[in-house]
Amino acid sequence: MDEPELWRHMSGAPKDGNRILVTIRQSEQGPAEVDLAYWSNGDQFGGEGWRSSDSSPGRIVEYAEPELKCWMPMPSANLARTSFPSPWEGKDAPELDGSGI
């Protein structure tokens, strides 16, 4: 992949089951984080939505849309890098369909 590693708005995230990196919003549970996630069409473990199973072996985590701030394609292998990129800390993009309230 020749594209630079840039965070992108979640509205464009692929919902084809491929794994991507996501920034999880800061909340009362802790600071913003990066996780490896994928879109699931739903199965015996839950309904349609964003999931992560790689950060906690044996445990599937489901994310609600508002919990995820932005996404990035999986970076190409780089043996010099030993961790995920930093979470995106910029201002939120304007809401696409209103405030959500």
mmCIF file of C-alpha atoms in Angstrom:
data_model
loop_
_atom_site.group_PDB
_atom_site.id
_atom_site.type_symbol
_atom_site.label_atom_id
_atom_site.label_comp_id
_atom_site.label_asym_id
_atom_site.label_seq_id
_atom_site.Cartn_x
_atom_site.Cartn_y
_atom_site.Cartn_z
ATOM 1 C CA MET A 1 0.000 0.000 0.000
ATOM 2 C CA ASP A 2 1.602 3.244 -1.137
ATOM 3 C CA GLU A 3 -0.834 5.612 0.601
ATOM 4 C CA PRO A 4 0.491 7.607 3.533
ATOM 5 C CA GLU A 5 -0.807 6.558 6.923
ATOM 6 C CA LEU A 6 -3.638 9.049 7.454
ATOM 7 C CA TRP A 7 -6.673 8.786 9.684
ATOM 8 C CA ARG A 8 -9.969 8.856 7.774
ATOM 9 C CA HIS A 9 -13.614 9.526 8.693
ATOM 10 C CA MET A 10 -15.509 6.392 9.822
ATOM 11 C CA SER A 11 -18.197 6.928 7.171
ATOM 12 C CA GLY A 12 -15.707 5.634 4.583
ATOM 13 C CA ALA A 13 -14.506 2.606 6.565
ATOM 14 C CA PRO A 14 -14.767 -0.680 4.637
ATOM 15 C CA LYS A 15 -17.534 -2.986 5.833
ATOM 16 C CA ASP A 16 -16.181 -6.066 4.081
ATOM 17 C CA GLY A 17 -14.773 -7.917 7.103
ATOM 18 C CA ASN A 18 -11.159 -6.836 6.563
ATOM 19 C CA ARG A 19 -9.302 -5.630 9.609
ATOM 20 C CA ILE A 20 -8.535 -1.915 9.964
ATOM 21 C CA LEU A 21 -7.074 0.328 12.672
ATOM 22 C CA VAL A 22 -9.578 2.535 14.515
ATOM 23 C CA THR A 23 -9.255 5.368 17.019
ATOM 24 C CA ILE A 24 -11.549 4.781 19.987
ATOM 25 C CA ARG A 25 -12.818 8.041 21.431
ATOM 26 C CA GLN A 26 -11.674 9.252 24.822
ATOM 27 C CA SER A 27 -14.305 8.540 27.479
ATOM 28 C CA GLU A 28 -14.752 8.320 31.232
ATOM 29 C CA GLN A 29 -13.157 4.845 30.965
ATOM 30 C CA GLY A 30 -9.880 6.270 29.667
ATOM 31 C CA PRO A 31 -7.936 8.150 26.981
ATOM 32 C CA ALA A 32 -8.247 7.663 23.224
ATOM 33 C CA GLU A 33 -6.754 4.386 22.013
ATOM 34 C CA VAL A 34 -6.037 2.558 18.774
ATOM 35 C CA ASP A 35 -7.485 -0.915 18.200
ATOM 36 C CA LEU A 36 -7.673 -3.447 15.393
ATOM 37 C CA ALA A 37 -11.302 -3.846 14.287
ATOM 38 C CA TYR A 38 -13.475 -5.308 11.539
ATOM 39 C CA TRP A 39 -17.109 -5.048 10.413
ATOM 40 C CA SER A 40 -19.271 -8.064 11.198
ATOM 41 C CA ASN A 41 -22.570 -8.741 9.460
ATOM 42 C CA GLY A 42 -23.774 -10.506 12.608
ATOM 43 C CA ASP A 43 -23.617 -14.092 13.818
ATOM 44 C CA GLN A 44 -24.150 -16.188 16.961
ATOM 45 C CA PHE A 45 -21.962 -13.746 18.932
ATOM 46 C CA GLY A 46 -24.005 -10.624 18.204
ATOM 47 C CA GLY A 47 -25.576 -8.329 15.666
ATOM 48 C CA GLU A 48 -24.127 -6.310 12.828
ATOM 49 C CA GLY A 49 -21.416 -3.828 13.819
ATOM 50 C CA TRP A 50 -17.757 -3.077 14.520
ATOM 51 C CA ARG A 51 -15.863 -5.717 16.490
ATOM 52 C CA SER A 52 -12.397 -6.402 17.774
ATOM 53 C CA SER A 53 -11.131 -9.784 18.867
ATOM 54 C CA ASP A 54 -7.401 -9.324 18.519
ATOM 55 C CA SER A 55 -6.629 -7.095 21.502
ATOM 56 C CA SER A 56 -8.140 -9.467 24.080
ATOM 57 C CA PRO A 57 -7.636 -13.115 23.035
ATOM 58 C CA GLY A 58 -10.787 -15.170 23.485
ATOM 59 C CA ARG A 59 -12.982 -12.089 23.923
ATOM 60 C CA ILE A 60 -14.978 -10.294 21.245
ATOM 61 C CA VAL A 61 -15.447 -6.562 21.840
ATOM 62 C CA GLU A 62 -18.296 -4.772 20.072
ATOM 63 C CA TYR A 63 -18.013 -1.037 19.406
ATOM 64 C CA ALA A 64 -20.968 1.287 18.923
ATOM 65 C CA GLU A 65 -20.551 3.713 15.993
ATOM 66 C CA PRO A 66 -20.173 6.777 18.284
ATOM 67 C CA GLU A 67 -17.242 5.124 20.113
ATOM 68 C CA LEU A 68 -15.099 5.111 16.958
ATOM 69 C CA LYS A 69 -13.608 8.399 15.823
ATOM 70 C CA CYS A 70 -11.731 7.496 12.630
ATOM 71 C CA TRP A 71 -10.005 4.657 10.795
ATOM 72 C CA MET A 72 -6.835 3.824 8.888
ATOM 73 C CA PRO A 73 -5.995 0.910 6.581
ATOM 74 C CA MET A 74 -3.639 -1.658 8.030
ATOM 75 C CA PRO A 75 -0.109 -0.331 7.475
ATOM 76 C CA SER A 76 2.309 -2.386 5.439
ATOM 77 C CA ALA A 77 4.856 -4.422 7.338
ATOM 78 C CA ASN A 78 7.528 -2.229 8.849
ATOM 79 C CA LEU A 79 9.980 -4.102 11.025
ATOM 80 C CA ALA A 80 11.229 -0.835 12.527
ATOM 81 C CA ARG A 81 7.776 -0.105 14.002
ATOM 82 C CA THR A 82 6.909 -1.994 17.153
ATOM 83 C CA SER A 83 3.517 -0.474 18.022
ATOM 84 C CA PHE A 84 0.282 0.972 16.639
ATOM 85 C CA PRO A 85 0.264 4.599 15.472
ATOM 86 C CA SER A 86 -0.922 7.184 17.996
ATOM 87 C CA PRO A 87 -4.675 7.842 18.231
ATOM 88 C CA TRP A 88 -5.929 10.794 16.222
ATOM 89 C CA GLU A 89 -6.186 13.760 18.585
ATOM 90 C CA GLY A 90 -7.497 16.425 16.181
ATOM 91 C CA LYS A 91 -10.885 18.091 16.352
ATOM 92 C CA ASP A 92 -13.895 16.054 15.302
ATOM 93 C CA ALA A 93 -15.203 16.586 11.810
ATOM 94 C CA PRO A 94 -18.608 18.284 11.663
ATOM 95 C CA GLU A 95 -21.464 15.830 12.139
ATOM 96 C CA LEU A 96 -22.709 14.369 8.879
ATOM 97 C CA ASP A 97 -26.401 14.121 9.811
ATOM 98 C CA GLY A 98 -26.898 16.566 12.653
ATOM 99 C CA SER A 99 -25.822 16.408 16.264
ATOM 100 C CA GLY A 100 -27.173 12.941 16.996
ATOM 101 C CA ILE A 101 -29.184 14.242 19.951
#
